[in-house]
PDB file of C-alpha atoms in Angstrom:
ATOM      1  CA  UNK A   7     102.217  92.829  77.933  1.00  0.00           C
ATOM      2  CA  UNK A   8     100.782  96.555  77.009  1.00  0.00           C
ATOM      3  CA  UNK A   9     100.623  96.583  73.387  1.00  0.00           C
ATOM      4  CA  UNK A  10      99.726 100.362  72.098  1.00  0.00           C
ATOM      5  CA  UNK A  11      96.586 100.664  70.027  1.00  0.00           C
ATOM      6  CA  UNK A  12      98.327 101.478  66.781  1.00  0.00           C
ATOM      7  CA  UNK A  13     100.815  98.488  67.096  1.00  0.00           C
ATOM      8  CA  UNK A  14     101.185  97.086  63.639  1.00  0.00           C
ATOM      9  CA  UNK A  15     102.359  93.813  65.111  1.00  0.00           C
ATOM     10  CA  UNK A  16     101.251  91.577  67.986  1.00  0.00           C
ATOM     11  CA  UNK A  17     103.476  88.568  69.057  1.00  0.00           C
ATOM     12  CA  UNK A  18     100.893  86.344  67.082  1.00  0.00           C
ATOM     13  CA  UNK A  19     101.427  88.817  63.867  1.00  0.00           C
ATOM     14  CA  UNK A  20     105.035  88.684  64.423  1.00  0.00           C
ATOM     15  CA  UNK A  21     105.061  84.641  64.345  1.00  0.00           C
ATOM     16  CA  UNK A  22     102.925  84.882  61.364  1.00  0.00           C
ATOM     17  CA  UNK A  23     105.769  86.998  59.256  1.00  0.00           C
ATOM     18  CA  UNK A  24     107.739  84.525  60.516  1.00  0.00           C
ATOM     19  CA  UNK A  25     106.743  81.840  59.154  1.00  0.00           C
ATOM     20  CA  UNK A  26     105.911  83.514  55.799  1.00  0.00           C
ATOM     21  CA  UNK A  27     109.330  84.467  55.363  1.00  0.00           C
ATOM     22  CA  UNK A  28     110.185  80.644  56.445  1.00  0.00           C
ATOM     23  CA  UNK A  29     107.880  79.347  53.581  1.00  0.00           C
ATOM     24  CA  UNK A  30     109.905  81.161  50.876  1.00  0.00           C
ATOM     25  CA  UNK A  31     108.757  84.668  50.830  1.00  0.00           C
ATOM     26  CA  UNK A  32     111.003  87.305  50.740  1.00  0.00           C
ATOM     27  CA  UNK A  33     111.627  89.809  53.283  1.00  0.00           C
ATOM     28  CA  UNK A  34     110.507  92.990  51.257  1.00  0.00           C
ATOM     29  CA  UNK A  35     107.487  91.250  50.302  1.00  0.00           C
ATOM     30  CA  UNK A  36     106.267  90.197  53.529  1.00  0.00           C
ATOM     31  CA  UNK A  37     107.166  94.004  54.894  1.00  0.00           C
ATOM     32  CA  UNK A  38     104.652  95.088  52.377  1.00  0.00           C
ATOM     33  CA  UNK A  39     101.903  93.119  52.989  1.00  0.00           C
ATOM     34  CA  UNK A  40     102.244  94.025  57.170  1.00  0.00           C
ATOM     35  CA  UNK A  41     102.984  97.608  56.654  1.00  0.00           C
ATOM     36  CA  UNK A  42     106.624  97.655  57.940  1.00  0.00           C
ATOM     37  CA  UNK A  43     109.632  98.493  57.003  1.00  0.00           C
ATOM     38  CA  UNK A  44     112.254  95.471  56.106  1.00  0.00           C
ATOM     39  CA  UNK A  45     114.191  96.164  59.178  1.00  0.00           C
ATOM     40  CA  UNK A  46     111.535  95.289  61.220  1.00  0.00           C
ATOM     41  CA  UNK A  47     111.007  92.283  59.518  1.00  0.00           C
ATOM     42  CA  UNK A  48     114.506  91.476  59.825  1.00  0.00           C
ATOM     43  CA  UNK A  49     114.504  91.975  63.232  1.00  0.00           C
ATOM     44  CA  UNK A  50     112.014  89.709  64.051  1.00  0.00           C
ATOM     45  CA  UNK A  51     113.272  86.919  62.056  1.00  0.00           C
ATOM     46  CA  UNK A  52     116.915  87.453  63.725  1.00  0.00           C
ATOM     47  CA  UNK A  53     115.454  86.975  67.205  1.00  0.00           C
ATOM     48  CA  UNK A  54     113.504  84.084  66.294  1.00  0.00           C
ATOM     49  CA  UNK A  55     116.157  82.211  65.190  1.00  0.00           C
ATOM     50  CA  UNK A  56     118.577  82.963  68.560  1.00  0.00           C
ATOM     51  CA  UNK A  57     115.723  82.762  70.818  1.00  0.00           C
ATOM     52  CA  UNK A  58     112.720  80.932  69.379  1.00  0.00           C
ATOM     53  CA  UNK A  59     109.007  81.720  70.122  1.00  0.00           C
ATOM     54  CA  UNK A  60     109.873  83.579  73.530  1.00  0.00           C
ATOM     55  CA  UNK A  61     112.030  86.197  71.339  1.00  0.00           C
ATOM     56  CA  UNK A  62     109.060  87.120  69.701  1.00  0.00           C
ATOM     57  CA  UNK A  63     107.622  88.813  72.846  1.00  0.00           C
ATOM     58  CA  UNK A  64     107.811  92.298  74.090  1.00  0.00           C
ATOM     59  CA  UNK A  65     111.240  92.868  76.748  1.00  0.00           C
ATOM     60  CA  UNK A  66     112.207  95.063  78.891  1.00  0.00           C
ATOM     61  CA  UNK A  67     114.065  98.350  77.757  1.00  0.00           C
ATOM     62  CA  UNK A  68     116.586  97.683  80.429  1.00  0.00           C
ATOM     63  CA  UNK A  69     120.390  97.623  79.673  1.00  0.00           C
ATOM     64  CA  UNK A  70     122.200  94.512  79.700  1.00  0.00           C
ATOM     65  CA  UNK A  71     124.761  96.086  81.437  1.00  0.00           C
ATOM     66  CA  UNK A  72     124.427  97.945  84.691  1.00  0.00           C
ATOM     67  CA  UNK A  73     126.699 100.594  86.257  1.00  0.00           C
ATOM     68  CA  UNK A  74     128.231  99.537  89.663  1.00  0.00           C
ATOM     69  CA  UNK A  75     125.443 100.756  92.136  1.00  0.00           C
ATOM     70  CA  UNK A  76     126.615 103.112  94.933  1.00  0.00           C
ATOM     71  CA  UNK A  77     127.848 100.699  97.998  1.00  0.00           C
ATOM     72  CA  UNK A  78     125.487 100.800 101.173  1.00  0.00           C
ATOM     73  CA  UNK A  79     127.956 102.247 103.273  1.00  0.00           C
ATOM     74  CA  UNK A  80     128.305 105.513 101.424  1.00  0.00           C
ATOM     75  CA  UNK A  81     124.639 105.709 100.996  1.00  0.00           C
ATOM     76  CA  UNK A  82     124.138 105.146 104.458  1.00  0.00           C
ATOM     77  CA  UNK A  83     126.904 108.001 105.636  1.00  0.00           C
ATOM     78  CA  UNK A  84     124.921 110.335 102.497  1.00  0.00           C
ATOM     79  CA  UNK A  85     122.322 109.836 104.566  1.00  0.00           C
ATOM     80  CA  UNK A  86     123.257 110.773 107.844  1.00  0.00           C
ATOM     81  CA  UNK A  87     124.880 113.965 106.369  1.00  0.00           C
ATOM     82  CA  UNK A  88     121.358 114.787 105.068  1.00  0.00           C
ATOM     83  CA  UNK A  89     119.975 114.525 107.785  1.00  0.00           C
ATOM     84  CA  UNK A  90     122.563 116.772 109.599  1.00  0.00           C
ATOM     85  CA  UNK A  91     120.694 119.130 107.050  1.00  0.00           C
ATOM     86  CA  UNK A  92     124.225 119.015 105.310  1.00  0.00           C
ATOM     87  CA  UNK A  93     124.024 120.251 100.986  1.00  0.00           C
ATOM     88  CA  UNK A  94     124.578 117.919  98.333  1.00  0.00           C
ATOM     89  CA  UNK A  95     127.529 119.542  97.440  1.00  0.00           C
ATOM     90  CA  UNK A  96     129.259 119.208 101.003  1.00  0.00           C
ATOM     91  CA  UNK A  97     127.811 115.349 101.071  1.00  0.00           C
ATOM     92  CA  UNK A  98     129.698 114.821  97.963  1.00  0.00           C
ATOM     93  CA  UNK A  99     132.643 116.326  98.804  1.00  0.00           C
ATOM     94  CA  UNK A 100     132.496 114.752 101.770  1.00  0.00           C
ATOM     95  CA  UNK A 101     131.678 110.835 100.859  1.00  0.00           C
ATOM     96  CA  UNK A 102     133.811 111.241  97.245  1.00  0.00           C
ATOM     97  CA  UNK A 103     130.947 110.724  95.122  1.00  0.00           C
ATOM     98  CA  UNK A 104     129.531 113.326  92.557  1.00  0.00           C
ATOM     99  CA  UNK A 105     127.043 115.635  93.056  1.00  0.00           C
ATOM    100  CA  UNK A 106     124.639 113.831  90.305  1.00  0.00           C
ATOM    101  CA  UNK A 107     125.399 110.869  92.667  1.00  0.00           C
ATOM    102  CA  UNK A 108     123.979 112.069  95.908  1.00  0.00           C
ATOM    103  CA  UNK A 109     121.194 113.955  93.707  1.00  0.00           C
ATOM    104  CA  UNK A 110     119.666 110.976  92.623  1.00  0.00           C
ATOM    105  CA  UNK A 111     120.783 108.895  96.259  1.00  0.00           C
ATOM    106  CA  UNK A 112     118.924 111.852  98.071  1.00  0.00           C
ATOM    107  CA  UNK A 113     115.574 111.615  95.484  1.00  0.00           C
ATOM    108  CA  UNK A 114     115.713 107.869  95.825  1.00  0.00           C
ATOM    109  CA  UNK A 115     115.548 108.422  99.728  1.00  0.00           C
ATOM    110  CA  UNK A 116     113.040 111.139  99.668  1.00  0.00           C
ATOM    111  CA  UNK A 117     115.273 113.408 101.346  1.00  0.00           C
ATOM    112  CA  UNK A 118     116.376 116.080  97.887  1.00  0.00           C
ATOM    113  CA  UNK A 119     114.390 118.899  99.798  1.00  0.00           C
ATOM    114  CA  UNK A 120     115.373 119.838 103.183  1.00  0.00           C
ATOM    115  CA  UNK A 121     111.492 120.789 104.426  1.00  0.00           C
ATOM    116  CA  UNK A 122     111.406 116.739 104.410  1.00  0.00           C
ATOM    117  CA  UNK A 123     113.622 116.226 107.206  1.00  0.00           C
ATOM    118  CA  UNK A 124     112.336 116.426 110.794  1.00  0.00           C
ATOM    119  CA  UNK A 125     111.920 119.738 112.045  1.00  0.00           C
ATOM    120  CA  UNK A 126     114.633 120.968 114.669  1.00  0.00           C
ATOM    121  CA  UNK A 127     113.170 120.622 118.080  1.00  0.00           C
ATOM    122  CA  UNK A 128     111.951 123.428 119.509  1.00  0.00           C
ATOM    123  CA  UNK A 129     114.318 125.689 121.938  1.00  0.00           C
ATOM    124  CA  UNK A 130     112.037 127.158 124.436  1.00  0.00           C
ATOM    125  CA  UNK A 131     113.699 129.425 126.590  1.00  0.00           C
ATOM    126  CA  UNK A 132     110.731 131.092 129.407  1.00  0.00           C
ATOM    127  CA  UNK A 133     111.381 131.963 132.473  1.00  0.00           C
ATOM    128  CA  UNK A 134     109.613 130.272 135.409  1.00  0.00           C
ATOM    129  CA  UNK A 135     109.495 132.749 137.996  1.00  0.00           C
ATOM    130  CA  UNK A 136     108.190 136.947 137.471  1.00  0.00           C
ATOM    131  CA  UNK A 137     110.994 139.290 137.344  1.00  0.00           C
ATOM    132  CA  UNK A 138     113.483 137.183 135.846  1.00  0.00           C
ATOM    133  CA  UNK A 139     113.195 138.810 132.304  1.00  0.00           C
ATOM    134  CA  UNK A 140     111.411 141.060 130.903  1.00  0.00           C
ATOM    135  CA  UNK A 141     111.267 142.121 127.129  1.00  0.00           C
ATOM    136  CA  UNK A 142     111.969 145.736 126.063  1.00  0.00           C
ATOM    137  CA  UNK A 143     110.751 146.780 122.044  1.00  0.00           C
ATOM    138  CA  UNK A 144     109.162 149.904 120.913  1.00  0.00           C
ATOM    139  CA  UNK A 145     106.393 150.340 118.165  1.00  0.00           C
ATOM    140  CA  UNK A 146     106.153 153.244 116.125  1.00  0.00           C
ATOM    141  CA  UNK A 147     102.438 154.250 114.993  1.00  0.00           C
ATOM    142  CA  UNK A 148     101.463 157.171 113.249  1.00  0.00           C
ATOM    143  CA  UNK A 149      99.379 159.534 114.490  1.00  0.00           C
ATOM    144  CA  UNK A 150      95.415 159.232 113.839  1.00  0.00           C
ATOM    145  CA  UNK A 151      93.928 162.868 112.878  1.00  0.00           C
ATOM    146  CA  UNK A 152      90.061 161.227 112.725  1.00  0.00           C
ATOM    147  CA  UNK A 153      88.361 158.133 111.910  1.00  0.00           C
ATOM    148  CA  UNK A 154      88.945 156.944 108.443  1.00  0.00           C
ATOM    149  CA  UNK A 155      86.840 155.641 105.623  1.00  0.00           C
ATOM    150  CA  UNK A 156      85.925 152.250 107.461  1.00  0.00           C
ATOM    151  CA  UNK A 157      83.759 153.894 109.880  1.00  0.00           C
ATOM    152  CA  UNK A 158      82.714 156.983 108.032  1.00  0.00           C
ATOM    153  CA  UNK A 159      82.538 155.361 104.866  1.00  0.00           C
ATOM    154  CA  UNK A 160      84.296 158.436 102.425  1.00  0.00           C
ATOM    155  CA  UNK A 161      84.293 157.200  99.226  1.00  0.00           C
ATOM    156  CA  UNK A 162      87.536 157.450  97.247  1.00  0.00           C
ATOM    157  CA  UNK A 163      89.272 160.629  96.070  1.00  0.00           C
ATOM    158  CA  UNK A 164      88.057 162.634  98.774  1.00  0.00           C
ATOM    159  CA  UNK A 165      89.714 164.314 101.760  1.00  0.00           C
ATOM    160  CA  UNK A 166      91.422 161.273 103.828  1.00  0.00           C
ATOM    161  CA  UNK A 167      94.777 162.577 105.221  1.00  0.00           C
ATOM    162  CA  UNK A 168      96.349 164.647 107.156  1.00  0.00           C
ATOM    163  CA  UNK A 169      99.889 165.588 106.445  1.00  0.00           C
ATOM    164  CA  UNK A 170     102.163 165.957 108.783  1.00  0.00           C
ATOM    165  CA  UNK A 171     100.374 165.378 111.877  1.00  0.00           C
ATOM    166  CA  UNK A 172     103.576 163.131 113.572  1.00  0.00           C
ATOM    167  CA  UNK A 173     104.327 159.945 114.823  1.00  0.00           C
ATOM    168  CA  UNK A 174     103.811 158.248 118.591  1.00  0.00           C
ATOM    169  CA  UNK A 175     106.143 155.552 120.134  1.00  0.00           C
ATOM    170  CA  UNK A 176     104.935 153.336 122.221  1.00  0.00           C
ATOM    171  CA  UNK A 177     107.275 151.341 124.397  1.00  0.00           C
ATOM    172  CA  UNK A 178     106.204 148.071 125.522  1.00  0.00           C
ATOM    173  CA  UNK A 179     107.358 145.853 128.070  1.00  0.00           C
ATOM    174  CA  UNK A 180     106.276 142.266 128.944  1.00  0.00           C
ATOM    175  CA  UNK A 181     107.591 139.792 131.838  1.00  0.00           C
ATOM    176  CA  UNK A 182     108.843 136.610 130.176  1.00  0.00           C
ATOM    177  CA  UNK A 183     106.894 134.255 133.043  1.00  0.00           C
ATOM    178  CA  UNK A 184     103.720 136.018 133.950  1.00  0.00           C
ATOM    179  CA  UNK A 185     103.156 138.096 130.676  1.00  0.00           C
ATOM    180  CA  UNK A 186     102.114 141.148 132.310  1.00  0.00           C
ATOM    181  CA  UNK A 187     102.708 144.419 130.316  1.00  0.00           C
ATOM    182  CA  UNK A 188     103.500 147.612 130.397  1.00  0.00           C
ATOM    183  CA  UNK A 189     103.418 150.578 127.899  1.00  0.00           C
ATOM    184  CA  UNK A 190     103.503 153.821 127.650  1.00  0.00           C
ATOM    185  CA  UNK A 191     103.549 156.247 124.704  1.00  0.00           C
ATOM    186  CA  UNK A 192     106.675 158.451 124.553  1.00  0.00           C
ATOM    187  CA  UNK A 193     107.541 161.267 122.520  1.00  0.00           C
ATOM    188  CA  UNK A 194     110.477 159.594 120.590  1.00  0.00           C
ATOM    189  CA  UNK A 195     112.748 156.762 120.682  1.00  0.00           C
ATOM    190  CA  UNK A 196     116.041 158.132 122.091  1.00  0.00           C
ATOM    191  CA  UNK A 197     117.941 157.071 124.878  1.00  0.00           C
ATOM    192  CA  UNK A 198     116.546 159.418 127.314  1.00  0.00           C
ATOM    193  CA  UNK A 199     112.834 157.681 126.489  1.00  0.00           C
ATOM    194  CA  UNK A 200     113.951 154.344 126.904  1.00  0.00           C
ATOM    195  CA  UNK A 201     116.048 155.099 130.449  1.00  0.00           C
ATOM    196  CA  UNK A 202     112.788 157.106 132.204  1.00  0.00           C
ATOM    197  CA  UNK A 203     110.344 154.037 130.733  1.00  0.00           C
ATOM    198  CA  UNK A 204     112.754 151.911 132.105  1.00  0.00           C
ATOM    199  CA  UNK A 205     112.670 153.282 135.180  1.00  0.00           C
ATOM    200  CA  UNK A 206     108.721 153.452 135.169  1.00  0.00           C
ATOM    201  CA  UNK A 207     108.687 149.528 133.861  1.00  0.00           C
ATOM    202  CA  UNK A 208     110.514 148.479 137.397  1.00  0.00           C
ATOM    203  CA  UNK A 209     108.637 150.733 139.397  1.00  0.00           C
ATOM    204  CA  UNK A 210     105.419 149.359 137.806  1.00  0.00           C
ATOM    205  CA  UNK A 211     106.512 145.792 138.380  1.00  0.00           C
ATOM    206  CA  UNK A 212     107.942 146.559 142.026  1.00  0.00           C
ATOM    207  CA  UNK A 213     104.442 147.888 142.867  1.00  0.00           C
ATOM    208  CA  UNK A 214     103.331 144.433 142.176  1.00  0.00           C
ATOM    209  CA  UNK A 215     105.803 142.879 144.330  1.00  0.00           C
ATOM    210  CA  UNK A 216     108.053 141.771 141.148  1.00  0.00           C
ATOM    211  CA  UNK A 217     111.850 142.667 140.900  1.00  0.00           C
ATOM    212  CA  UNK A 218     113.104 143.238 137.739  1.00  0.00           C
ATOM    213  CA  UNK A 219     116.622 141.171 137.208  1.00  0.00           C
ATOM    214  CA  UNK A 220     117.272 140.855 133.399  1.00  0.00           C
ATOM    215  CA  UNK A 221     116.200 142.768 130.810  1.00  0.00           C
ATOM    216  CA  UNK A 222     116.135 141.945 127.085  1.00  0.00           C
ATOM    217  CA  UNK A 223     115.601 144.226 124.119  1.00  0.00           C
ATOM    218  CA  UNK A 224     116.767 143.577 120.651  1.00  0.00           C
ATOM    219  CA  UNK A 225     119.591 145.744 120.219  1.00  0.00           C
ATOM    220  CA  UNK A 226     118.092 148.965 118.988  1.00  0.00           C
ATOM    221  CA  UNK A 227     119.845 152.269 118.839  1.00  0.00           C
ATOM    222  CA  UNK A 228     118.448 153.324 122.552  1.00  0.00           C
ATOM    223  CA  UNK A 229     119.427 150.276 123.975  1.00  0.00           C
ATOM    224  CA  UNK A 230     122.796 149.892 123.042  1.00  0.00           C
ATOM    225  CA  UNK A 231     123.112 153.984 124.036  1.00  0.00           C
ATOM    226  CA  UNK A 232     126.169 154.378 126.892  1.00  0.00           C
ATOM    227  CA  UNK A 233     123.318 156.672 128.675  1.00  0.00           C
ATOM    228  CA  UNK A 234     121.245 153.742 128.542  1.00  0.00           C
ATOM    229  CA  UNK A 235     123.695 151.100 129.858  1.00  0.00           C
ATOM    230  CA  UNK A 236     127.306 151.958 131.242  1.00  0.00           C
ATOM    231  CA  UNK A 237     127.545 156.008 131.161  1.00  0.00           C
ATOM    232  CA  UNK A 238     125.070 156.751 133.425  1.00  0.00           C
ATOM    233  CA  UNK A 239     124.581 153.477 134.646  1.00  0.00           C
ATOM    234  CA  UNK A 240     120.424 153.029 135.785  1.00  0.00           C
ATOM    235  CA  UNK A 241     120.446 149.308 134.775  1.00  0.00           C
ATOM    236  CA  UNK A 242     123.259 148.672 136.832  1.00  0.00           C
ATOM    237  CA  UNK A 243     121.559 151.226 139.661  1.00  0.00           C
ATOM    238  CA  UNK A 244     118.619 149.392 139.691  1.00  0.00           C
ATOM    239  CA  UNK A 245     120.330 145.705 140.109  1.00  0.00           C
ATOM    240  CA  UNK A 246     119.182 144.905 136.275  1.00  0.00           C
ATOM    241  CA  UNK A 247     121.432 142.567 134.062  1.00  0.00           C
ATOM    242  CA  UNK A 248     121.085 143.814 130.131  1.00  0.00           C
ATOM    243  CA  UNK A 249     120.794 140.873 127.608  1.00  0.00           C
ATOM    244  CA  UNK A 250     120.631 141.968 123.878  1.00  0.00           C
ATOM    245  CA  UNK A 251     120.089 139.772 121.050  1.00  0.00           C
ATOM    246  CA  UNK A 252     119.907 140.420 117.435  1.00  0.00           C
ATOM    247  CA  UNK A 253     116.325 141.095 115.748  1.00  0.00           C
ATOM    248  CA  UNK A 254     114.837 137.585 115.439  1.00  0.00           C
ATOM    249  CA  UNK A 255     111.260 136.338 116.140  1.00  0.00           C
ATOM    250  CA  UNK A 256     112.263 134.497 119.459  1.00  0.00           C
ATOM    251  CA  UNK A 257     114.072 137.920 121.082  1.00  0.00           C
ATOM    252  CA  UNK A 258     110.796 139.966 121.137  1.00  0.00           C
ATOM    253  CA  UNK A 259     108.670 137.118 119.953  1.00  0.00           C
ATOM    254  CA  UNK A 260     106.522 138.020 123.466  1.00  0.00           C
ATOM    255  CA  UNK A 261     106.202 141.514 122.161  1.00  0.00           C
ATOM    256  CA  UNK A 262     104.980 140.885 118.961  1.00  0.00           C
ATOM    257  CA  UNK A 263     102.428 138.247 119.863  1.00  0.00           C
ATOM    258  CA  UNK A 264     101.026 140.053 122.579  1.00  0.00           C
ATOM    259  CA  UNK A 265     100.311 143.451 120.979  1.00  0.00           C
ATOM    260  CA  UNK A 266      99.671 142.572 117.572  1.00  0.00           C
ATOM    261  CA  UNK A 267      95.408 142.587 118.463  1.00  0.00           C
ATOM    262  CA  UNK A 268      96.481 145.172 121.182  1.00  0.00           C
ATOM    263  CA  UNK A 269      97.577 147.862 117.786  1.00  0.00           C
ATOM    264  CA  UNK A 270      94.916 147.002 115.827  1.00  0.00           C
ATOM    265  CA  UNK A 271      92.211 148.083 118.806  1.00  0.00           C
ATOM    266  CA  UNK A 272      94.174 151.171 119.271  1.00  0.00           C
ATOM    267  CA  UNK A 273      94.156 151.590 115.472  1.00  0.00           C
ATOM    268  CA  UNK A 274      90.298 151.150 114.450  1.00  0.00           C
ATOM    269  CA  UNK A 275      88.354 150.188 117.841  1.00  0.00           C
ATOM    270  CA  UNK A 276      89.995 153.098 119.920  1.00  0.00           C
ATOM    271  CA  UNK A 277      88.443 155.592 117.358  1.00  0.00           C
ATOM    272  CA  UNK A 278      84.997 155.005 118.397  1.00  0.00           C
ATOM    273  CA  UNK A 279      85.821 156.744 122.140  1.00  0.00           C
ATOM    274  CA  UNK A 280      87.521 159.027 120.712  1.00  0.00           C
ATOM    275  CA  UNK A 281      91.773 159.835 120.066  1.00  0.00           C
ATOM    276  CA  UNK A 282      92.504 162.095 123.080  1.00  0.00           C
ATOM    277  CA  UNK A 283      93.965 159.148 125.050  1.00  0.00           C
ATOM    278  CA  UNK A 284      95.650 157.595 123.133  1.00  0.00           C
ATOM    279  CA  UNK A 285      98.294 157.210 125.599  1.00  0.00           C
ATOM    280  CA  UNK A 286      96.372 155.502 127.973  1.00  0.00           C
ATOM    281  CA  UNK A 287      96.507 151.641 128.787  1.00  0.00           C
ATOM    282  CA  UNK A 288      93.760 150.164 126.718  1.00  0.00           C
ATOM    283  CA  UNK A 289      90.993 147.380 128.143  1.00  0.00           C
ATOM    284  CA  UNK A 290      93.434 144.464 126.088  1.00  0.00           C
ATOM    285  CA  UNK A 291      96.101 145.492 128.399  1.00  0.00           C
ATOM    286  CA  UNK A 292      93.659 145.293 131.562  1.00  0.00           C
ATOM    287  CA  UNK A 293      92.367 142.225 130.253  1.00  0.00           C
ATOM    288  CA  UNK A 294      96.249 140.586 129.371  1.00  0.00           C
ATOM    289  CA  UNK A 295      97.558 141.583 132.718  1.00  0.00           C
ATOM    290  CA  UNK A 296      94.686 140.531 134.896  1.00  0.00           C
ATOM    291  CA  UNK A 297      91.488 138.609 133.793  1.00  0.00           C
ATOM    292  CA  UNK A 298      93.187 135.691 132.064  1.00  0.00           C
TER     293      UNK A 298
END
């Protein structure tokens, strides 16, 4: 038993009002003397005489009656739905219960917050052999006038920009089984860009005995161009199957991994030799395409 430590009565207190009250004193007297209000007194003396010495001690706040508890089979289907990463409110529509209902089913079983369910397994989708896709995305960087402030170290408020100086576009493209890349910086990003680095992308590959068969990009304006696909036709010319998904992580997930440290060189390292070649193909893509 936890008794507080400004509990004006103990079970041993308690019997002793008791049995003053039993010897003749009167309630309001004894509630004096213990520093209590007569209802507590009261109370004590009713459960003493239903109960006896053991209604004296300290019981549980629990209800004596119980709402029906949830059967097993609907909290084993609530379950299941959970883990089908279903929401509380389609569970409960679905098993006939309330929403409060599954709520407190779903905190009892841990589950109330879908990041505790498993993870979904992982869909990989790389190609085993060269040539059998390759992944098409273009990066946009702004052109660099001179070395800024981390190398020259300009304090702030002086001269640091150059207005107006333009923007580059790099293309990229990356085989899906070997990794190898290509890029080139283009003037834009129209569809007459993307068909001649296109064409230079299966060249490139076909001078290292790799033929291009599928191509994905993810869906930009230049790709989904009739010059680029069906009008003038140099996918279908060159034997090259167009697949275009939507812009998520795992369509040009190779293209964002793989030139993420290959921007930042051309962005601070490439100042130090200089920012007439920009264009070029810098030592990462060397090293990426053949010293791994």
């Amino acid at each position: 038993m936890n008794i507080h430590k400004n509990a004006r009565l103990t079970p041993r207190g308690r019997e002793r009002i008791v049995r003053q009250v039993e010897s003749g004193q009167t309630p309001e007297a004894v509630a004096k003397a213990a520093g209590v209000c007569l209802r507590t007194i009261r109370k004590w003396i009713d459960r003493y005489r239903r109960e006896g010495l053991a209604g004296l001690h300290d019981r549980s706040s629990r209800p004596h009656r119980l709402r029906r508890p949830t059967p097993a089979a609907i909290v084993e289907t609530i379950e299941r739905l959970r883990r089908q990463r279903w929401t509380g409110k389609q569970i409960a529509a679905e098993a006939g219960v309330s929403p409060a209902t599954v709520s407190r089913i779903l905190r009892r079983l841990g589950l109330n917050k879908l990041s505790a369910l498993e993870p979904e397994p992982v869909r990989r989708y790389e190609r085993e052999h060269p040539g059998e896709l390759i992944h098409l995305d273009i990066k946009k960087l702004g052109r660099i006038g001179s070395v800024g402030h981390r190398i020259t170290g300009r304090q702030t408020g002086m001269v640091n920009r150059h207005i107006g100086i333009g923007w580059e576009f790099v293309h990229v493209c990356i085989d899906d089984a070997s990794r190898v890349a290509f890029v080139q910086v283009m003037p834009d990003q129209r569809k007459e860009s993307a068909v001649a680095f296109l064409e230079a992308a299966v060249a490139y590959y076909a001078s290292l005995g790799v033929k291009v068969q599928r191509v994905m990009t993810d869906n930009g304006p230049c790709y989904r161009s009739k010059t680029t696909t069906a009008q003038c036709g140099v996918p279908l010319d060159l034997g090259i199957h167009a697949d275009r998904q939507s812009r998520k992580t795992r369509a040009n997930g190779r293209y964002q991994l793989a030139h993420g440290d290959d921007f930042r060189f051309r962005a601070d390292g490439h100042a130090r030799a200089g920012f007439n070649n920009l264009a070029g193909v810098s030592p990462l893509d060397h090293r990426r395409c053949h010293c791994r």
